PDB file of C-alpha atoms and ligand atoms in Angstrom:
ATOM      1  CA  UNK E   1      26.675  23.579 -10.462  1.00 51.00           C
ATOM      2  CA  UNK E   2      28.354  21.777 -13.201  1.00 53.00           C
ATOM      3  CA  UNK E   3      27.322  20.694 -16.803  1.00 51.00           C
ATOM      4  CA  UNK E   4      26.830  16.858 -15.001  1.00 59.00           C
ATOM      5  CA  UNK E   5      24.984  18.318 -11.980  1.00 71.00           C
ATOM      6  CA  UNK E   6      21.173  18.983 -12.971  1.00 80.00           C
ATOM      7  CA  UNK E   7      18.406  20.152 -10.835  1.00 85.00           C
ATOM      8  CA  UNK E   8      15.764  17.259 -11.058  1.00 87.00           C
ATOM      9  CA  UNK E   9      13.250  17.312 -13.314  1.00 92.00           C
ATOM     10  CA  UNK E  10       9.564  17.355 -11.805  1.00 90.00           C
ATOM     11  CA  UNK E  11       6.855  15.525 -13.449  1.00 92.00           C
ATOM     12  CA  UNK E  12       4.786  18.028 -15.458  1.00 92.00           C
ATOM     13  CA  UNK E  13       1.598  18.779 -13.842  1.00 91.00           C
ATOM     14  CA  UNK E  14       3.384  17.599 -10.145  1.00 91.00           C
ATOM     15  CA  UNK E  15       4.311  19.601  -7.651  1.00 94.00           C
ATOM     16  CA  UNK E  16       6.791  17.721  -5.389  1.00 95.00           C
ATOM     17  CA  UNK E  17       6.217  19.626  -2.647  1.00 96.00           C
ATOM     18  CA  UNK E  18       2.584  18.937  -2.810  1.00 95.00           C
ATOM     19  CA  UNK E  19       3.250  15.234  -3.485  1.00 95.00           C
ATOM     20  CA  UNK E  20       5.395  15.009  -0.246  1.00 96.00           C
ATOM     21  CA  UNK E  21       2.223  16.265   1.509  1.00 96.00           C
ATOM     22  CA  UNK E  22       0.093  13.826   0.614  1.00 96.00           C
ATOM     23  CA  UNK E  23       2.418  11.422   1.899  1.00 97.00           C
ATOM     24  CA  UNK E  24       3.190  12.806   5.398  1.00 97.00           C
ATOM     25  CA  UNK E  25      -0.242  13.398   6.144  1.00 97.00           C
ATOM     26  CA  UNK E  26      -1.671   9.959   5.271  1.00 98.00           C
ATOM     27  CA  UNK E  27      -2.893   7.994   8.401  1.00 98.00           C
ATOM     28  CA  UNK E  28      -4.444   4.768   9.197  1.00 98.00           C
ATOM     29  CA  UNK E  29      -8.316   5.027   9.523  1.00 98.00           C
ATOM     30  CA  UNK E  30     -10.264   2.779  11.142  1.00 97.00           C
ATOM     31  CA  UNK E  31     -13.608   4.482  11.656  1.00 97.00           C
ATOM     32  CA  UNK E  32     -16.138   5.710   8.551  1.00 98.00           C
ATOM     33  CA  UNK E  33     -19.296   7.238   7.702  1.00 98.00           C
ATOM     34  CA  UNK E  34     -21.992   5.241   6.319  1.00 96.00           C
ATOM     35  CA  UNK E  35     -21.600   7.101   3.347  1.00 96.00           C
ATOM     36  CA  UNK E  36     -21.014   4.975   0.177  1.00 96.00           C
ATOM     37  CA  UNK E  37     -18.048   5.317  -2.073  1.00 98.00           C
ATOM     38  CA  UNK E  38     -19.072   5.745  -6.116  1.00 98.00           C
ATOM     39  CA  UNK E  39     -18.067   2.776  -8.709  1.00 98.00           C
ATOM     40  CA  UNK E  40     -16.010   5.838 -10.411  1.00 98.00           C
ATOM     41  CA  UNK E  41     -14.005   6.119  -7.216  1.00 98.00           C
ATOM     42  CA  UNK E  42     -13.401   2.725  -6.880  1.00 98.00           C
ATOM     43  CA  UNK E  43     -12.086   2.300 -10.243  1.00 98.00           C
ATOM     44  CA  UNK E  44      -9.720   5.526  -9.682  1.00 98.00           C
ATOM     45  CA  UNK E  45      -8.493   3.437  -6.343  1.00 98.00           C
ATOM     46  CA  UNK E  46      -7.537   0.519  -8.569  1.00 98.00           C
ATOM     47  CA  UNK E  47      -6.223   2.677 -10.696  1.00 98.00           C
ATOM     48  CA  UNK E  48      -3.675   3.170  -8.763  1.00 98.00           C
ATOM     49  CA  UNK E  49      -3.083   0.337  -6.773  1.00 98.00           C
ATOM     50  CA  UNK E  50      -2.482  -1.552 -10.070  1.00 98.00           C
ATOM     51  CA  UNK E  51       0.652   0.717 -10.933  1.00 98.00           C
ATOM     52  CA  UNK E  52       2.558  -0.379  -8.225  1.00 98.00           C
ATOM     53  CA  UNK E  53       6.018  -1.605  -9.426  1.00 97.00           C
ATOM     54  CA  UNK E  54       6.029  -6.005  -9.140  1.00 95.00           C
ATOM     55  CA  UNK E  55       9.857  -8.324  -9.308  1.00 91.00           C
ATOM     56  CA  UNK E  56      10.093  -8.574 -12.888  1.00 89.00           C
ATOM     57  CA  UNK E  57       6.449  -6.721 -13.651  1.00 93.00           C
ATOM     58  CA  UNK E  58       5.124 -10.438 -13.164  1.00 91.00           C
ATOM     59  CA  UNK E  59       2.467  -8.868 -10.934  1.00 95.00           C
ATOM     60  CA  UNK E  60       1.614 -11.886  -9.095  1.00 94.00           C
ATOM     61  CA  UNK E  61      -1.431 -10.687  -7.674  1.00 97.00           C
ATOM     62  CA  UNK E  62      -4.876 -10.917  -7.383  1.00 98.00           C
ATOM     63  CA  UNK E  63      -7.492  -8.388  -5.732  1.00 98.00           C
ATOM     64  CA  UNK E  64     -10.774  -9.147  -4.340  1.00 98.00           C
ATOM     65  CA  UNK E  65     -12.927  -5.959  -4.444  1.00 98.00           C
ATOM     66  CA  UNK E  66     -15.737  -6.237  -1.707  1.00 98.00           C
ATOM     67  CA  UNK E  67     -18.552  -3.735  -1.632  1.00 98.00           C
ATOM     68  CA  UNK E  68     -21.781  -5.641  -0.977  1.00 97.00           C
ATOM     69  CA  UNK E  69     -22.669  -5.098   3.339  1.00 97.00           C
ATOM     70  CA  UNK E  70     -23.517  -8.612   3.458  1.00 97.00           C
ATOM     71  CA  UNK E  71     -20.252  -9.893   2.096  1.00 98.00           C
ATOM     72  CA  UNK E  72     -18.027  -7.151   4.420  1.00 98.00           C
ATOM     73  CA  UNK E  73     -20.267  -8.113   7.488  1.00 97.00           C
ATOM     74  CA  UNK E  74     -18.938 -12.151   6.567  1.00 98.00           C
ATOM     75  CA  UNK E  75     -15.621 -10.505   6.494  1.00 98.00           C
ATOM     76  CA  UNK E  76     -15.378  -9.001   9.910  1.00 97.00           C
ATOM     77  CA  UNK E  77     -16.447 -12.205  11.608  1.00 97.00           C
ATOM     78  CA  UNK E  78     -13.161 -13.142  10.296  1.00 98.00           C
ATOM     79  CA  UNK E  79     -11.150 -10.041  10.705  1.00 98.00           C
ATOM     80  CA  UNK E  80     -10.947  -8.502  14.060  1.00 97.00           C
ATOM     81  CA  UNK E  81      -8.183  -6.325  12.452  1.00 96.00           C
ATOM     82  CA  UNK E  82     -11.182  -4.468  10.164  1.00 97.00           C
ATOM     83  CA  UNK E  83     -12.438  -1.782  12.598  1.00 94.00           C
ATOM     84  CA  UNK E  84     -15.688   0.165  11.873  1.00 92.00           C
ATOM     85  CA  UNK E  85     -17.986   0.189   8.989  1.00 96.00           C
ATOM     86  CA  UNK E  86     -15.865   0.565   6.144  1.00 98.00           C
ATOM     87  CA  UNK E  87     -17.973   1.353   2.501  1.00 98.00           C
ATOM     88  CA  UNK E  88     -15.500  -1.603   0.927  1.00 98.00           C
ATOM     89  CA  UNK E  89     -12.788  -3.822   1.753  1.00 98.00           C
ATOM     90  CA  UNK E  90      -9.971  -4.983  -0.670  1.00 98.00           C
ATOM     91  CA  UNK E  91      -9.041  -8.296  -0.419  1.00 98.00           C
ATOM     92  CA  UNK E  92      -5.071  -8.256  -1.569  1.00 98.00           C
ATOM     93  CA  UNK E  93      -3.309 -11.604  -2.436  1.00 98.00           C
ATOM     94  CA  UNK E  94      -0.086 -12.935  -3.955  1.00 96.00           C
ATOM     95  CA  UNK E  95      -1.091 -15.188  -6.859  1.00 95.00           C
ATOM     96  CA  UNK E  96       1.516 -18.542  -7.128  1.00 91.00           C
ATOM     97  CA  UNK E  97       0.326 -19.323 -10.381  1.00 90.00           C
ATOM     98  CA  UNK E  98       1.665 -16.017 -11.821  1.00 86.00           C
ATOM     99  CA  UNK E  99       5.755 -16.380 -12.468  1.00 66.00           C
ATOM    100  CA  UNK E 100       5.907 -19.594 -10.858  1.00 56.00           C
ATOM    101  CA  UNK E 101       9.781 -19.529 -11.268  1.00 59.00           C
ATOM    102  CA  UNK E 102      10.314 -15.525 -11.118  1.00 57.00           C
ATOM    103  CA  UNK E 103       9.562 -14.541  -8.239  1.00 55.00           C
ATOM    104  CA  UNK E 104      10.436 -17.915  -6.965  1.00 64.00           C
ATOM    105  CA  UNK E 105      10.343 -17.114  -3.390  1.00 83.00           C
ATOM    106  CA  UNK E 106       6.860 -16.357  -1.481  1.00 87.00           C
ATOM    107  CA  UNK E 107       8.269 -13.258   0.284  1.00 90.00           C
ATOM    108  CA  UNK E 108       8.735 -11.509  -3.309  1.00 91.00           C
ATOM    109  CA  UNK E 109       5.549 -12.068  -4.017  1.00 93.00           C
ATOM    110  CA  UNK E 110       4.501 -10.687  -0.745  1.00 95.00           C
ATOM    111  CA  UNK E 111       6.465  -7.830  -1.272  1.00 96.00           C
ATOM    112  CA  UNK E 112       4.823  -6.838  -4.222  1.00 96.00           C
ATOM    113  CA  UNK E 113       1.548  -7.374  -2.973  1.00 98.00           C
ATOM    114  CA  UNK E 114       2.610  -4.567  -0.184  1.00 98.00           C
ATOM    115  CA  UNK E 115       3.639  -2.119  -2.370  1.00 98.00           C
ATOM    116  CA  UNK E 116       0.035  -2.329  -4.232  1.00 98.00           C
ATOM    117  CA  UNK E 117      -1.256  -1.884  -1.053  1.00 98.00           C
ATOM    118  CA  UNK E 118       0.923   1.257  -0.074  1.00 98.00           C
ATOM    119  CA  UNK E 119      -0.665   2.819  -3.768  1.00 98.00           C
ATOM    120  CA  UNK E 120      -4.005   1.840  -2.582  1.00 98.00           C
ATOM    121  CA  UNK E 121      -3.448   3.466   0.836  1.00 98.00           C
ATOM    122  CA  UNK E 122      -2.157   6.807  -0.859  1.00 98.00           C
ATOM    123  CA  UNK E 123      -4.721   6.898  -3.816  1.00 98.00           C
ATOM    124  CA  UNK E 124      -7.490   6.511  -1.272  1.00 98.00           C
ATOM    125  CA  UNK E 125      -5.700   9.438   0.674  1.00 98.00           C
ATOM    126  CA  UNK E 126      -5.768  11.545  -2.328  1.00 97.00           C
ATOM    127  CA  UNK E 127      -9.193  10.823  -2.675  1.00 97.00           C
ATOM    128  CA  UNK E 128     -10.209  12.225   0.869  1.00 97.00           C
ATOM    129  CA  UNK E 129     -10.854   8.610   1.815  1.00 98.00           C
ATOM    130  CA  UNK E 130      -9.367   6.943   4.862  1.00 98.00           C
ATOM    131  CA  UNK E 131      -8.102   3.685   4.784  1.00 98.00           C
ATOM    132  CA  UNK E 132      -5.991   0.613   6.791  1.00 98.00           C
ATOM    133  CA  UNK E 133      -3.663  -2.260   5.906  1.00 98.00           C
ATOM    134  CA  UNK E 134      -5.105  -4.970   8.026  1.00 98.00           C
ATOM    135  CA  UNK E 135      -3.364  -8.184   8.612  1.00 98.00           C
ATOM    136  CA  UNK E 136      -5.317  -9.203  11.757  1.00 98.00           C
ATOM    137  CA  UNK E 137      -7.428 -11.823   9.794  1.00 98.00           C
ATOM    138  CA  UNK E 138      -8.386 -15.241   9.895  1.00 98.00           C
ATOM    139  CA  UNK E 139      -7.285 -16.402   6.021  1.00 98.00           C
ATOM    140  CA  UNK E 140      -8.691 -19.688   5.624  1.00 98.00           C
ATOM    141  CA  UNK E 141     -11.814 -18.404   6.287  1.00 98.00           C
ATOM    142  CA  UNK E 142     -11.695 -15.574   4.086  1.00 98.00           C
ATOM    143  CA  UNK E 143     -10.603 -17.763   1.404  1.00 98.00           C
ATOM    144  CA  UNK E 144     -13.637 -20.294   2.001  1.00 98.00           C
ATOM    145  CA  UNK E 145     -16.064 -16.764   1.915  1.00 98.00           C
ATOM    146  CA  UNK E 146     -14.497 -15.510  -1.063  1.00 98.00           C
ATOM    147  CA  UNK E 147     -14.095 -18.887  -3.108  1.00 98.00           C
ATOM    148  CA  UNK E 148      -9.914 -18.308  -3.746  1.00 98.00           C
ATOM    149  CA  UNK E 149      -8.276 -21.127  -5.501  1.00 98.00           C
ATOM    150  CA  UNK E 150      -5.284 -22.879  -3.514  1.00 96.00           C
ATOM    151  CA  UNK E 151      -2.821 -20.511  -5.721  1.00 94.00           C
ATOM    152  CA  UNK E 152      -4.034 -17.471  -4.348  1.00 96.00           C
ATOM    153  CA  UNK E 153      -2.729 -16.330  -0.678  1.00 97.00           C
ATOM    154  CA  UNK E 154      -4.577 -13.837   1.122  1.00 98.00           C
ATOM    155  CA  UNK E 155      -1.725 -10.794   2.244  1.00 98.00           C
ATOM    156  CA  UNK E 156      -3.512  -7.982   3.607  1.00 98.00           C
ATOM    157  CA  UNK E 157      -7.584  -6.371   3.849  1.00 98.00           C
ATOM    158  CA  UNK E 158      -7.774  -2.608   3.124  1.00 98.00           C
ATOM    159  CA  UNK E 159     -11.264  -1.164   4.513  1.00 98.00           C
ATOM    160  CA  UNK E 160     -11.858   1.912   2.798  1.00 98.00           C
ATOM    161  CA  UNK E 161     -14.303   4.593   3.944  1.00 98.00           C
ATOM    162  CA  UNK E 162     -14.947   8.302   4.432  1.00 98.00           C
ATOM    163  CA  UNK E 163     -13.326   8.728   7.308  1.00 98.00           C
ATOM    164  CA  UNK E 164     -15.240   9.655  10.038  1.00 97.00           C
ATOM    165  CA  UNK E 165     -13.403  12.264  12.011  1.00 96.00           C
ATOM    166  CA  UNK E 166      -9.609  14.024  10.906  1.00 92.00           C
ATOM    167  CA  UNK E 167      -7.091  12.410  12.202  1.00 91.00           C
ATOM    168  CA  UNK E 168      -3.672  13.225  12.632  1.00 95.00           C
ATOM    169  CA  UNK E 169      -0.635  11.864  11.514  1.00 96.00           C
ATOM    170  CA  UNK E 170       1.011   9.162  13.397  1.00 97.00           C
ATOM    171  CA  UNK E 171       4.721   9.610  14.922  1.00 97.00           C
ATOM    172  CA  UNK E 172       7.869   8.475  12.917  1.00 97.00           C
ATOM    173  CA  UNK E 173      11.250   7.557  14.762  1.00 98.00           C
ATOM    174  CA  UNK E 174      13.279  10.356  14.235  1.00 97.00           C
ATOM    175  CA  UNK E 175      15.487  10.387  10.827  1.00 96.00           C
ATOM    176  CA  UNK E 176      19.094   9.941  12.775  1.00 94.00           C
ATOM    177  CA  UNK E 177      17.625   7.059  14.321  1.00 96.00           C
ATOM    178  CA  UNK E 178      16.899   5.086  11.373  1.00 98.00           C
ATOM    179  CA  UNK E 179      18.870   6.970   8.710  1.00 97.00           C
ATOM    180  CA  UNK E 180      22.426   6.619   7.531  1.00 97.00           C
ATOM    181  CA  UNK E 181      24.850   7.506   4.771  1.00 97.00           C
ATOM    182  CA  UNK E 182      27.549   5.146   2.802  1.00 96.00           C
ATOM    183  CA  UNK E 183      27.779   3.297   5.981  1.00 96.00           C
ATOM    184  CA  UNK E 184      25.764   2.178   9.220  1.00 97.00           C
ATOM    185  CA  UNK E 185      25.951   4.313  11.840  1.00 96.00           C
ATOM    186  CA  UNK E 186      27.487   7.670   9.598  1.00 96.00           C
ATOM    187  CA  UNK E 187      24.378  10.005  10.300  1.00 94.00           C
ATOM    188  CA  UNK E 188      25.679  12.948   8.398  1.00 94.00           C
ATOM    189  CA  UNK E 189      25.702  12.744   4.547  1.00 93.00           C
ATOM    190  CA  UNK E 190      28.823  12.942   3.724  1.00 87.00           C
ATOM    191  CA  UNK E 191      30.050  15.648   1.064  1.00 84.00           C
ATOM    192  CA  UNK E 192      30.852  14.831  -2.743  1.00 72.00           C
ATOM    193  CA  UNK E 193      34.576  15.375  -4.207  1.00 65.00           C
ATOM    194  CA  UNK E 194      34.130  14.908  -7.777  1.00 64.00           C
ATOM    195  CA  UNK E 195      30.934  15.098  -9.685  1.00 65.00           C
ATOM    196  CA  UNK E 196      28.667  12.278 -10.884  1.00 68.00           C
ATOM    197  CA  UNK E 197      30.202  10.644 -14.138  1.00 62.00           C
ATOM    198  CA  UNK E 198      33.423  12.979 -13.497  1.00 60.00           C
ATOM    199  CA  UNK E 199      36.101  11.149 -14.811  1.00 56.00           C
ATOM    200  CA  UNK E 200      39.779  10.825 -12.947  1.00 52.00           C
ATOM    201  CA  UNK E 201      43.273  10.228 -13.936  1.00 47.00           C
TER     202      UNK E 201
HETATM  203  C1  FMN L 301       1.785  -5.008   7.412  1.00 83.40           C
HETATM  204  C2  FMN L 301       0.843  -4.181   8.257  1.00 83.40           C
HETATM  205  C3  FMN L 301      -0.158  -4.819   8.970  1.00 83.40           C
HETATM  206  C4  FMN L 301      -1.077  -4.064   9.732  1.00 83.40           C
HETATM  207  N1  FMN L 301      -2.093  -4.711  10.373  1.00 83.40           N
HETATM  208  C5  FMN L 301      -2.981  -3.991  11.063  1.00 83.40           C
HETATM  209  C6  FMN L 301      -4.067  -4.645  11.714  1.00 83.40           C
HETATM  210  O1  FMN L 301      -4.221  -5.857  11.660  1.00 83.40           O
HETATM  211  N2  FMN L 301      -4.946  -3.876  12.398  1.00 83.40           N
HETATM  212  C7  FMN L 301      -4.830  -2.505  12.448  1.00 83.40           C
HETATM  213  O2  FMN L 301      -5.676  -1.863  13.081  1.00 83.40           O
HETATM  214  N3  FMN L 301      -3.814  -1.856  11.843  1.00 83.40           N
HETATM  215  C8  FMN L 301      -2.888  -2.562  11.147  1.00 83.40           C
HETATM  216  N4  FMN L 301      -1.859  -1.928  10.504  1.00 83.40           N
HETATM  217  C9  FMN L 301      -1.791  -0.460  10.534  1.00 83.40           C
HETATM  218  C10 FMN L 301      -0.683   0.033  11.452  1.00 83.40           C
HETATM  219  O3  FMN L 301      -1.052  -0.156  12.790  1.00 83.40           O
HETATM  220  C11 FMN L 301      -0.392   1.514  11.154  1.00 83.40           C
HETATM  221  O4  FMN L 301      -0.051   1.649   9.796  1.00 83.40           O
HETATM  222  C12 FMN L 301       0.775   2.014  12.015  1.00 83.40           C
HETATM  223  O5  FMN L 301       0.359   2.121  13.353  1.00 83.40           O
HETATM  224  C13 FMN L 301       1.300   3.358  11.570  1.00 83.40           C
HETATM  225  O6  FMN L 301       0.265   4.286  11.574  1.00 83.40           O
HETATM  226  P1  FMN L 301      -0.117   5.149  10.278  1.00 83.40           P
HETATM  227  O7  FMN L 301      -0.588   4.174   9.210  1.00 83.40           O
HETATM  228  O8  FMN L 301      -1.206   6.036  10.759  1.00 83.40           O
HETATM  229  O9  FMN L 301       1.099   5.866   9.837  1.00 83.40           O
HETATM  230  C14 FMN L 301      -0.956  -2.653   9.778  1.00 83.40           C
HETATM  231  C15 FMN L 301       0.069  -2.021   9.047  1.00 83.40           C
HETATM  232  C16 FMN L 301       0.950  -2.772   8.288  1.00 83.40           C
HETATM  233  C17 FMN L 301       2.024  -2.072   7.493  1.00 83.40           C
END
């Protein structure tokens, strides 16, 4: 090891190994108790979906938090995607009005949108809660139910729920399928000459 080559760092209190676990063994769930999820909870969930990372931390987005049966029974008449009796059902949406030059193009938005929904997904996980990003939905509908202005544009559902039975993992392409290094194709990392920041004459 040299004086430019430093283990990482983990955060305090953070065990990555631990971390990594929670990751690998989330799952999609699609069936649930009728058990009902606390306000506390919730608020923990959002917790976490709100520090997802946004182009330009414009988070141009808008969630729809949906606990009341009545209102999730309206849903699923519009959402053959939402399987089961989930205890609550986020709405996510990109929100035009937000950044209406940065992130100019829909997709960013979108993409940011996701990656609040991947946070949700693993906070819910962490939580012993089993959730599913849904995109099998009917959004004009939804947007008619849920009384969205025209700037906001419904991206994915996430039923949440205590999940009704374990479930494992699902299957991942295998890494030299889908991984490579400095170029496509090179599966084999390939090894380092001079250290990071090293300079050379
Ligand atoms: C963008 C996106 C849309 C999805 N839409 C649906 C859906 O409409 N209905 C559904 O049952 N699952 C949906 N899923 C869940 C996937 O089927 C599931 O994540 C995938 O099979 C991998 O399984 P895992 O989540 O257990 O790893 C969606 C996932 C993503 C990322």
């Amino acid at each position: 090891m040299t004086s430019q080559d430093h283990p990482p760092a983990p955060v305090p209190g953070i065990a990555p190994a631990e971390f990594l676990r929670a990751l690998t063994t989330r799952t999609a769930v699609r069936a649930y108790t009728d058990t009902s999820i606390t306000l506390e909870t919730v608020n923990a969930l959002l917790e976490g979906m709100q520090a997802a990372p946004s182009a330009g931390n414009t988070q141009a987005w808008s969630f729809i938090v949906i606990r009341e049966p009545r209102n999730i029974r309206r849903l699923r008449a519009f959402a053959p995607g939402v399987i089961g009796h989930p205890a609550l059902v986020v709405l996510a949406c990109s929100d035009d009005s937000r950044g209406p030059e940065y992130p100019s193009e829909k997709q960013v938005r979108t993409l940011c949108v996701a990656m609040a929904v991947q946070n949700l997904l693993l906070t819910a996980h962490a939580h012993g809660l089993g959730a599913c990003p849904v995109h099998s939905f009917a959004p004009e509908p939804l947007r008619l139910l849920f009384d969205l202005p025209p700037y906001l544009q419904p991206v994915l559902l996430v039923p949440i729920g205590i999940p009704a039975h374990q479930r494992s993992p699902s299957s991942r392409r295998a890494s030299d399928e889908v991984i490579s290094y400095e170029t496509h194709g090179q599966r084999e990392p390939v090894s380092h000459g001079a250290p990071r920041g090293a300079t050379t004459t």
